[in-house]
Coordinates of C-alpha atoms and ligand atoms in Angstrom, one line a residue:
M1 CA 154.2 127.6 88.4
D2 CA 154.5 123.9 89.0
K3 CA 157.8 122.0 88.8
F4 CA 158.6 118.3 88.4
V5 CA 161.1 116.6 90.7
I6 CA 162.4 113.4 89.2
R7 CA 164.8 110.9 90.7
G8 CA 166.4 108.9 87.9
G9 CA 167.5 105.3 87.7
N10 CA 164.3 103.3 87.7
P11 CA 163.6 101.2 84.6
L12 CA 160.0 101.7 83.5
V13 CA 158.0 98.4 83.7
G14 CA 154.3 97.9 83.1
T15 CA 151.6 99.3 80.8
V16 CA 150.9 102.9 79.9
R17 CA 147.8 104.0 78.0
I18 CA 148.0 106.6 75.4
S19 CA 145.5 109.5 75.3
G20 CA 143.8 111.1 72.2
A21 CA 145.9 113.2 69.9
K22 CA 146.1 116.9 70.9
N23 CA 147.0 117.9 67.3
T24 CA 143.9 116.2 65.9
A25 CA 141.6 117.3 68.7
L26 CA 142.5 121.0 68.0
P27 CA 141.4 121.1 64.4
C28 CA 138.4 118.8 65.1
M29 CA 137.2 121.3 67.7
A30 CA 137.6 124.1 65.2
A31 CA 135.7 122.1 62.7
A32 CA 132.6 122.3 64.9
L33 CA 132.5 126.0 63.8
L34 CA 131.4 124.8 60.3
T35 CA 127.9 123.7 61.4
E36 CA 125.0 125.0 63.5
E37 CA 124.4 121.4 64.6
T38 CA 126.1 119.5 67.5
V39 CA 129.5 117.9 67.1
V40 CA 130.5 115.2 69.7
L41 CA 134.1 114.4 70.0
E42 CA 135.3 111.4 71.9
N43 CA 138.9 110.7 73.2
I44 CA 139.7 114.4 73.7
P45 CA 142.8 114.5 75.9
D46 CA 142.7 116.5 79.1
V47 CA 145.5 118.9 78.2
R48 CA 145.8 122.7 78.5
D49 CA 145.8 123.5 74.8
L50 CA 142.3 121.9 74.5
Q51 CA 141.1 124.0 77.5
T52 CA 142.4 127.0 75.6
M53 CA 140.5 125.9 72.4
R54 CA 137.4 125.4 74.5
R55 CA 137.7 128.9 76.0
L56 CA 138.1 130.3 72.5
L57 CA 134.9 128.6 71.3
V58 CA 133.0 129.8 74.3
E59 CA 134.2 133.4 73.9
M60 CA 132.9 133.3 70.4
G61 CA 129.4 132.3 71.6
G62 CA 129.7 128.5 71.3
E63 CA 128.4 126.0 73.8
V64 CA 131.0 123.5 74.9
E65 CA 130.0 120.7 77.3
L66 CA 132.5 118.3 78.9
G67 CA 131.6 114.8 79.8
Y68 CA 131.8 113.5 83.4
G69 CA 133.0 110.3 85.0
R70 CA 133.6 107.7 82.3
A71 CA 132.7 110.2 79.6
H72 CA 135.4 112.5 80.9
H73 CA 137.1 112.6 77.5
R74 CA 134.0 113.6 75.6
T75 CA 133.4 117.1 74.4
T76 CA 130.1 118.2 72.9
I77 CA 130.2 121.5 70.9
C78 CA 127.3 123.5 69.5
T79 CA 128.2 126.8 67.7
R80 CA 124.6 127.7 66.6
S81 CA 124.7 131.1 68.2
L82 CA 128.2 132.4 67.3
N83 CA 128.2 136.1 67.9
R84 CA 131.9 137.1 68.0
P85 CA 134.0 135.5 65.3
E86 CA 137.2 136.5 66.8
A87 CA 140.4 134.9 68.2
P88 CA 141.9 137.5 70.5
Y89 CA 145.6 137.9 71.2
E90 CA 145.3 136.7 74.8
L91 CA 144.4 133.2 73.5
V92 CA 146.5 133.1 70.4
K93 CA 149.6 134.0 72.3
T94 CA 149.1 131.0 74.7
M95 CA 148.3 128.7 71.8
R96 CA 149.2 129.4 68.2
A97 CA 146.8 126.7 66.9
S98 CA 144.0 129.2 67.8
T99 CA 144.5 130.5 64.3
L100 CA 142.9 127.3 63.0
V101 CA 139.5 128.9 63.5
L102 CA 140.2 131.5 60.7
G103 CA 139.2 129.3 57.8
P104 CA 136.1 127.7 59.4
L105 CA 134.8 131.1 60.6
V106 CA 135.1 132.9 57.3
A107 CA 133.6 129.9 55.5
R108 CA 130.5 129.7 57.8
M109 CA 130.1 133.4 59.0
G110 CA 131.6 135.3 56.0
R111 CA 134.0 137.1 58.4
A112 CA 136.7 136.4 61.0
R113 CA 139.2 138.4 63.0
V114 CA 142.1 136.5 64.3
S115 CA 145.2 137.7 66.1
L116 CA 148.5 137.1 64.3
P117 CA 150.7 134.8 66.2
G118 CA 154.1 136.2 67.1
G119 CA 157.4 134.3 67.2
C120 CA 157.6 131.3 69.4
A121 CA 160.3 129.2 71.2
I122 CA 160.8 126.9 68.3
G123 CA 161.0 129.4 65.4
A124 CA 159.3 132.2 63.5
R125 CA 156.2 130.2 62.6
P126 CA 154.3 132.7 60.3
I127 CA 150.8 132.0 58.9
D128 CA 151.5 133.8 55.6
L129 CA 150.7 130.6 53.6
H130 CA 147.3 130.1 55.3
I131 CA 146.5 133.7 54.4
K132 CA 147.6 133.4 50.8
A133 CA 145.6 130.2 50.4
L134 CA 142.4 131.7 51.8
E135 CA 142.8 134.5 49.3
R136 CA 142.9 131.9 46.5
L137 CA 139.4 130.9 47.7
G138 CA 138.2 134.5 47.4
A139 CA 138.6 135.9 50.9
N140 CA 139.4 139.5 51.2
I141 CA 142.1 139.8 53.8
A142 CA 143.4 142.9 55.7
Q143 CA 146.0 143.0 58.4
E144 CA 146.0 145.7 61.0
H145 CA 146.7 146.2 64.7
G146 CA 148.2 142.7 64.9
Y147 CA 145.0 141.1 63.6
V148 CA 144.0 139.3 60.3
E149 CA 140.6 140.3 59.2
A150 CA 139.0 138.0 56.5
R151 CA 135.8 138.6 54.7
A152 CA 134.0 136.7 52.0
E153 CA 130.3 136.5 51.0
R154 CA 130.9 132.8 50.1
L155 CA 134.3 131.3 49.5
R156 CA 134.7 129.7 46.1
G157 CA 136.7 126.7 45.2
G158 CA 140.2 127.3 43.9
H159 CA 143.6 125.7 43.1
I160 CA 146.1 125.9 45.9
V161 CA 149.7 124.6 45.6
W162 CA 151.4 124.9 49.0
D163 CA 154.8 126.6 48.7
R164 CA 155.8 124.6 51.7
I165 CA 154.1 121.8 53.5
S166 CA 152.0 123.0 56.4
V167 CA 150.0 120.8 58.8
T168 CA 147.6 123.4 60.2
G169 CA 147.6 125.2 56.9
T170 CA 146.3 122.1 55.1
E171 CA 143.8 121.5 57.9
E172 CA 142.5 125.0 58.0
L173 CA 142.0 125.3 54.2
M174 CA 140.5 121.8 54.0
M175 CA 137.9 123.0 56.5
A176 CA 137.3 126.3 54.7
A177 CA 136.9 124.5 51.3
T178 CA 134.1 122.2 52.6
L179 CA 131.6 125.1 52.5
A180 CA 133.1 126.9 49.4
E181 CA 131.2 127.0 46.1
G182 CA 132.6 124.4 43.7
E183 CA 135.8 122.3 43.8
T184 CA 139.0 123.0 45.6
V185 CA 142.2 121.2 44.7
M186 CA 145.2 121.4 47.0
E187 CA 148.6 120.2 46.1
N188 CA 151.7 119.6 48.2
C189 CA 149.5 119.0 51.3
A190 CA 150.6 117.7 54.7
R191 CA 150.1 113.9 54.9
E192 CA 150.1 113.7 58.7
P193 CA 147.6 111.3 60.3
E194 CA 146.0 114.3 62.0
V195 CA 144.9 115.6 58.5
G196 CA 143.3 112.2 57.7
D197 CA 141.5 112.1 61.0
L198 CA 140.1 115.6 60.6
A199 CA 138.9 114.6 57.1
S200 CA 137.1 111.6 58.7
L201 CA 135.2 114.0 61.0
L202 CA 134.4 116.3 58.1
H203 CA 133.1 113.3 56.1
R204 CA 130.8 112.5 59.0
M205 CA 129.6 116.0 58.9
G206 CA 128.7 115.7 55.2
A207 CA 131.8 117.1 53.6
R208 CA 133.0 115.7 50.3
I209 CA 136.8 115.2 50.5
E210 CA 139.1 112.9 48.6
G211 CA 142.8 112.3 49.1
A212 CA 143.3 113.5 52.7
G213 CA 146.5 111.8 53.9
T214 CA 148.1 112.1 50.4
G215 CA 149.8 115.1 48.8
T216 CA 146.7 116.1 46.8
I217 CA 143.3 116.8 48.3
R218 CA 140.1 117.5 46.4
I219 CA 137.2 119.0 48.1
Q220 CA 133.7 119.5 46.6
G221 CA 132.0 122.3 48.5
V222 CA 128.6 121.7 50.0
P223 CA 126.1 124.4 51.2
R224 CA 126.0 123.1 54.7
L225 CA 127.4 120.5 57.1
H226 CA 125.6 118.7 59.9
A227 CA 125.9 117.0 63.3
A228 CA 128.4 114.3 63.8
R229 CA 130.2 112.1 66.4
H230 CA 133.8 111.2 66.0
R231 CA 136.6 109.5 68.0
I232 CA 140.0 111.2 68.0
I233 CA 143.0 109.0 67.0
P234 CA 145.7 108.2 69.7
D235 CA 148.5 110.7 70.1
R236 CA 151.5 109.5 68.1
I237 CA 153.9 111.9 69.8
E238 CA 152.8 110.9 73.3
A239 CA 153.2 107.2 72.2
G240 CA 156.6 107.9 70.8
T241 CA 157.7 109.7 73.9
F242 CA 156.8 106.7 76.1
V243 CA 158.5 104.2 73.7
I244 CA 161.7 106.2 74.0
A245 CA 161.3 106.2 77.8
G246 CA 161.1 102.5 77.8
A247 CA 164.1 102.1 75.6
M248 CA 166.2 104.6 77.5
T249 CA 165.5 103.3 81.0
G250 CA 166.2 99.7 80.2
G251 CA 162.6 98.9 81.0
D252 CA 159.9 96.5 79.8
L253 CA 157.1 98.8 78.8
I254 CA 153.9 98.2 77.0
V255 CA 152.6 101.3 75.3
A256 CA 149.0 100.5 74.8
N257 CA 146.1 102.1 73.0
C258 CA 148.3 103.6 70.3
E259 CA 148.5 103.3 66.5
P260 CA 152.0 101.8 65.7
A261 CA 151.6 102.6 62.0
H262 CA 151.7 106.3 62.8
I263 CA 155.1 106.0 64.4
G264 CA 156.8 103.9 61.8
A265 CA 159.8 106.2 61.2
L266 CA 160.5 106.3 65.0
L267 CA 160.1 102.6 65.5
Q268 CA 162.5 101.9 62.6
K269 CA 165.0 104.3 64.1
L270 CA 164.7 102.6 67.5
A271 CA 165.2 99.2 66.0
E272 CA 168.4 100.6 64.4
V273 CA 169.7 101.9 67.7
G274 CA 169.2 98.5 69.2
A275 CA 166.0 98.7 71.2
S276 CA 164.0 95.5 71.2
L277 CA 160.4 96.1 70.0
Q278 CA 157.3 94.0 69.7
V279 CA 154.7 95.7 67.7
G280 CA 151.1 94.6 68.1
Q281 CA 147.8 95.9 66.6
D282 CA 147.5 98.8 69.0
T283 CA 150.5 98.2 71.3
V284 CA 154.2 98.6 71.2
R285 CA 156.2 96.7 73.8
V286 CA 159.7 98.0 74.2
I287 CA 162.4 96.2 76.1
G288 CA 165.4 98.3 76.7
N289 CA 168.5 96.1 76.9
G290 CA 170.9 98.9 77.7
G291 CA 173.1 98.5 74.6
L292 CA 171.9 101.4 72.5
K293 CA 174.1 102.6 69.7
A294 CA 174.2 105.9 67.9
A295 CA 172.2 106.7 64.7
D296 CA 171.6 109.9 62.8
V297 CA 168.2 111.4 62.4
N298 CA 166.7 114.0 60.0
T299 CA 163.4 115.5 60.8
E300 CA 160.9 115.6 57.9
E301 CA 157.3 115.9 57.2
Y302 CA 155.2 112.7 57.7
P303 CA 155.9 109.9 57.1
G304 CA 159.4 111.0 57.9
F305 CA 160.9 111.3 61.3
P306 CA 158.7 113.9 63.2
T307 CA 160.1 117.2 64.4
D308 CA 157.9 116.7 67.5
M309 CA 160.1 113.7 68.4
Q310 CA 163.4 115.3 67.8
A311 CA 164.0 116.6 71.4
Q312 CA 163.1 113.2 72.9
Y313 CA 165.3 111.4 70.4
M314 CA 168.2 113.7 71.5
A315 CA 167.7 112.6 75.1
L316 CA 168.0 109.0 73.9
A317 CA 171.1 109.8 71.8
T318 CA 172.9 111.0 74.9
Q319 CA 172.6 107.4 76.2
A320 CA 173.7 105.7 72.9
E321 CA 177.3 104.6 72.2
G322 CA 178.9 106.8 69.5
T323 CA 178.0 110.0 67.7
S324 CA 174.5 110.8 66.5
I325 CA 173.9 113.7 64.2
I326 CA 170.4 115.1 64.5
T327 CA 169.3 117.5 61.7
E328 CA 166.2 119.7 62.3
N329 CA 164.7 120.6 58.9
I330 CA 161.2 121.9 59.9
F331 CA 161.8 124.6 62.5
E332 CA 164.9 126.8 62.7
N333 CA 165.2 127.1 66.5
R334 CA 164.2 123.8 67.9
F335 CA 167.3 122.9 70.0
M336 CA 166.6 124.9 73.2
H337 CA 166.6 121.6 75.2
A338 CA 170.2 120.8 74.2
Q339 CA 171.8 123.4 76.5
E340 CA 169.7 122.1 79.4
M341 CA 170.8 118.5 78.7
V342 CA 174.4 119.8 78.6
R343 CA 173.9 121.1 82.1
M344 CA 173.0 117.6 83.1
G345 CA 176.2 116.2 81.6
A346 CA 175.3 115.5 78.0
N347 CA 177.9 116.1 75.3
I348 CA 176.0 118.0 72.6
K349 CA 177.3 120.6 70.1
I350 CA 174.9 122.7 67.9
E351 CA 176.0 123.7 64.5
G352 CA 173.2 125.5 62.7
R353 CA 170.5 123.0 62.0
R354 CA 172.6 120.1 63.3
A355 CA 173.1 118.8 66.8
I356 CA 176.1 116.5 67.3
V357 CA 175.5 114.2 70.2
R358 CA 178.3 112.1 71.6
G359 CA 177.4 109.3 73.9
K360 CA 177.1 107.6 76.1
A361 CA 177.3 110.4 78.6
P362 CA 176.4 109.8 82.3
L363 CA 173.7 112.3 83.2
S364 CA 173.4 113.8 86.6
G365 CA 170.3 115.5 88.1
A366 CA 170.2 119.3 87.9
A367 CA 167.8 122.2 87.9
V368 CA 166.6 122.7 84.3
L369 CA 164.2 124.9 82.5
A370 CA 161.5 123.7 80.0
S371 CA 161.3 126.0 77.0
D372 CA 158.5 124.4 74.9
L373 CA 156.2 121.3 75.0
R374 CA 158.5 118.7 73.4
A375 CA 161.6 120.2 75.0
S376 CA 160.0 119.6 78.4
A377 CA 159.3 116.0 77.5
S378 CA 162.9 115.5 76.5
L379 CA 164.1 116.8 79.9
V380 CA 161.8 114.4 81.6
L381 CA 163.3 111.6 79.6
A382 CA 166.9 112.7 80.5
A383 CA 165.9 113.0 84.1
L384 CA 164.6 109.4 84.2
V385 CA 168.1 108.1 83.5
A386 CA 170.1 110.8 85.4
E387 CA 171.8 110.1 88.7
G388 CA 170.1 111.9 91.5
E389 CA 167.3 114.5 91.4
T390 CA 166.3 116.7 88.5
I391 CA 164.0 119.7 89.0
I392 CA 162.2 120.8 85.8
D393 CA 160.8 124.3 86.0
R394 CA 158.0 125.7 83.8
V395 CA 156.2 122.4 83.4
Y396 CA 153.1 124.3 82.2
H397 CA 154.6 123.7 78.8
I398 CA 154.3 119.9 79.2
D399 CA 150.7 120.3 80.5
R400 CA 149.8 121.8 77.1
G401 CA 150.1 118.5 75.4
Y402 CA 150.7 115.5 77.8
E403 CA 147.8 114.3 79.9
R404 CA 148.9 113.7 83.5
I405 CA 152.4 112.6 82.4
E406 CA 153.6 112.3 86.0
E407 CA 150.8 109.9 87.0
K408 CA 151.4 107.8 83.9
L409 CA 155.1 107.6 84.5
R410 CA 154.7 106.9 88.2
G411 CA 152.3 104.1 87.3
V412 CA 155.2 102.3 85.5
G413 CA 157.8 102.9 88.2
A414 CA 159.2 106.4 87.7
Q415 CA 160.0 108.4 90.8
M416 CA 158.4 111.7 89.9
K417 CA 156.5 114.3 91.7
R418 CA 154.8 117.6 90.8
I419 CA 155.3 120.4 93.2
G420 CA 153.6 123.8 93.3
E421 CA 155.7 126.9 93.5
M422 CA 157.0 127.4 97.0
L423 CA 155.7 130.3 98.9
P424 CA 158.3 132.9 99.8
K425 CA 159.6 132.6 103.4
K426 CA 157.3 134.2 105.9
V427 CA 158.6 137.6 106.7
A428 CA 158.2 138.9 110.2
L429 CA 156.2 142.1 110.3
A430 CA 157.8 145.0 111.9
P431 CA 155.9 146.0 115.1
T432 CA 153.7 149.0 114.5
S433 CA 153.9 151.7 117.0
Ligands
LIG501 N1 155.3 127.8 57.7 C1 155.5 129.0 57.0 N2 154.3 129.7 56.7 C2 153.1 129.3 57.0 C3 153.0 128.1 57.7 C4 154.1 127.3 58.0 O1 156.6 129.5 56.7 O2 152.1 130.0 56.7 C5 156.6 127.1 58.0 C6 156.7 127.0 59.5 O3 157.4 128.1 60.0 C7 157.6 125.7 59.6 C8 157.0 124.8 58.5 O4 156.4 125.7 57.6 O5 158.9 126.0 59.4 C9 156.1 123.8 58.9 O6 155.1 124.3 59.8 P1 153.6 123.7 59.9 O7 152.7 124.8 59.4 O8 153.5 122.4 59.4 O9 153.5 123.7 61.5 P2 152.1 123.9 62.3 O10 151.0 123.5 61.5 O11 152.1 125.3 62.8 C10 151.9 121.6 63.4 C11 151.9 121.0 64.8 C12 153.3 121.2 65.5 C13 154.3 120.4 64.6 C14 154.3 120.9 63.2 C15 155.2 120.2 62.2 C16 149.6 121.4 65.4 C17 148.6 122.2 66.3 N3 150.9 121.8 65.5 O12 152.3 123.0 63.5 O13 153.2 120.6 66.7 O14 155.6 120.6 65.2 O15 152.9 120.9 62.6 O16 154.8 118.8 62.2 O17 149.2 120.5 64.7 C18 153.7 120.3 69.0 O18 152.7 119.6 69.1 O19 154.5 120.4 69.9 C19 153.9 121.1 67.8 C20 154.7 122.2 67.8

């Protein structure tokens, strides 16, 4: 298991380029299951979750080809000869988003078998709402031996009102409804940019969708979808993480190749805490002037402040003067990073869904443990301003969603190294007689 060693104290200066969005690439790869023809996706980030999705498609009988050299971020998928419409537990347990294939598989193949995801480090995360919504489209669903089995000769359009906003739920059902008979209307949908980008791919494949990116989506089912080529949008959470890194380290950082409109709530908050920002068409320049002041944050569905930026914001709040109250409204257990930051010297108290962060606290390097993807990113941020060396263990979490983060950070001045697990000390063998 790799670790990161980070020596804090360097301001980040220079330009960092943002990769494609993991959370858009995942449903777009699943969307390739909706057609026998070839789907070409550009700007796919080289992160572990997408390797998992690739493995899943291949195990089901799909052909997945990766680009080389300059086309390194291109993935070409053809699922003509799918023979095993199943997402096994081994893959679902490493990446819950594997369940995204359920809707597309039942829509195209008439059947699907997908392992139920268990709990995870950030909360319970059930998929009960996805299942209920698929039933509204006529799927017969049974659950046994830890698997969901769905069957339908052909899905038919229906009216779905989401009890609670779900990003992958909206995506999965939007995909399923593209091949259903008749019209599907979904209300209380997720409005995240990832949903809009998936809809753009589906349009290119011949789907008829209106309203993606708003609370109400209408889909007219079509008998089949066809080949398409699509470029994935930039990763707003990676962009946001780097903007915070620039602000915290007192640097002068240009976050390039991003979509500033997708991180509006974060940029507004950063302006409030006193970071100096220059927003261009696809860049954000952040000049950290050191004088950050506390501000409260409530996580909400898009366009509110994203839960996926909460941990990173907490790292920043430890360096702001005053008390910041951070309220996590999306997941019930997403404060695992707080205790690790406390071990580095932060003053954070957790009260249910609220974290009370008192700053500015001098941080000092320590050995810390990453518990999930965004928690790991927040520990990297804390380490960048800590005095001395921080060792972050279990960085496989960060590799799930950040492409070569250590190279990107080193490129703008961070002192950071990845190390493989040390081998145990060589033990002298006892002489044999
Ligand atoms: N929920 C249910 N039942 C369901 C579905 C969701 O109770 O059937 C609850 C969840 O437990 C949660 C809330 O609804 O409390 C919202 O969850 P949502 O379904 O929106 O989350 P998700 O689709 O599983 C995606 C992202 C997450 C991101 C959330 C919230 C992907 C692959 N994942 O998850 O990303 O935190 O939306 O924005 O798109 C990450 O990238 O680190 C990450 C965790």
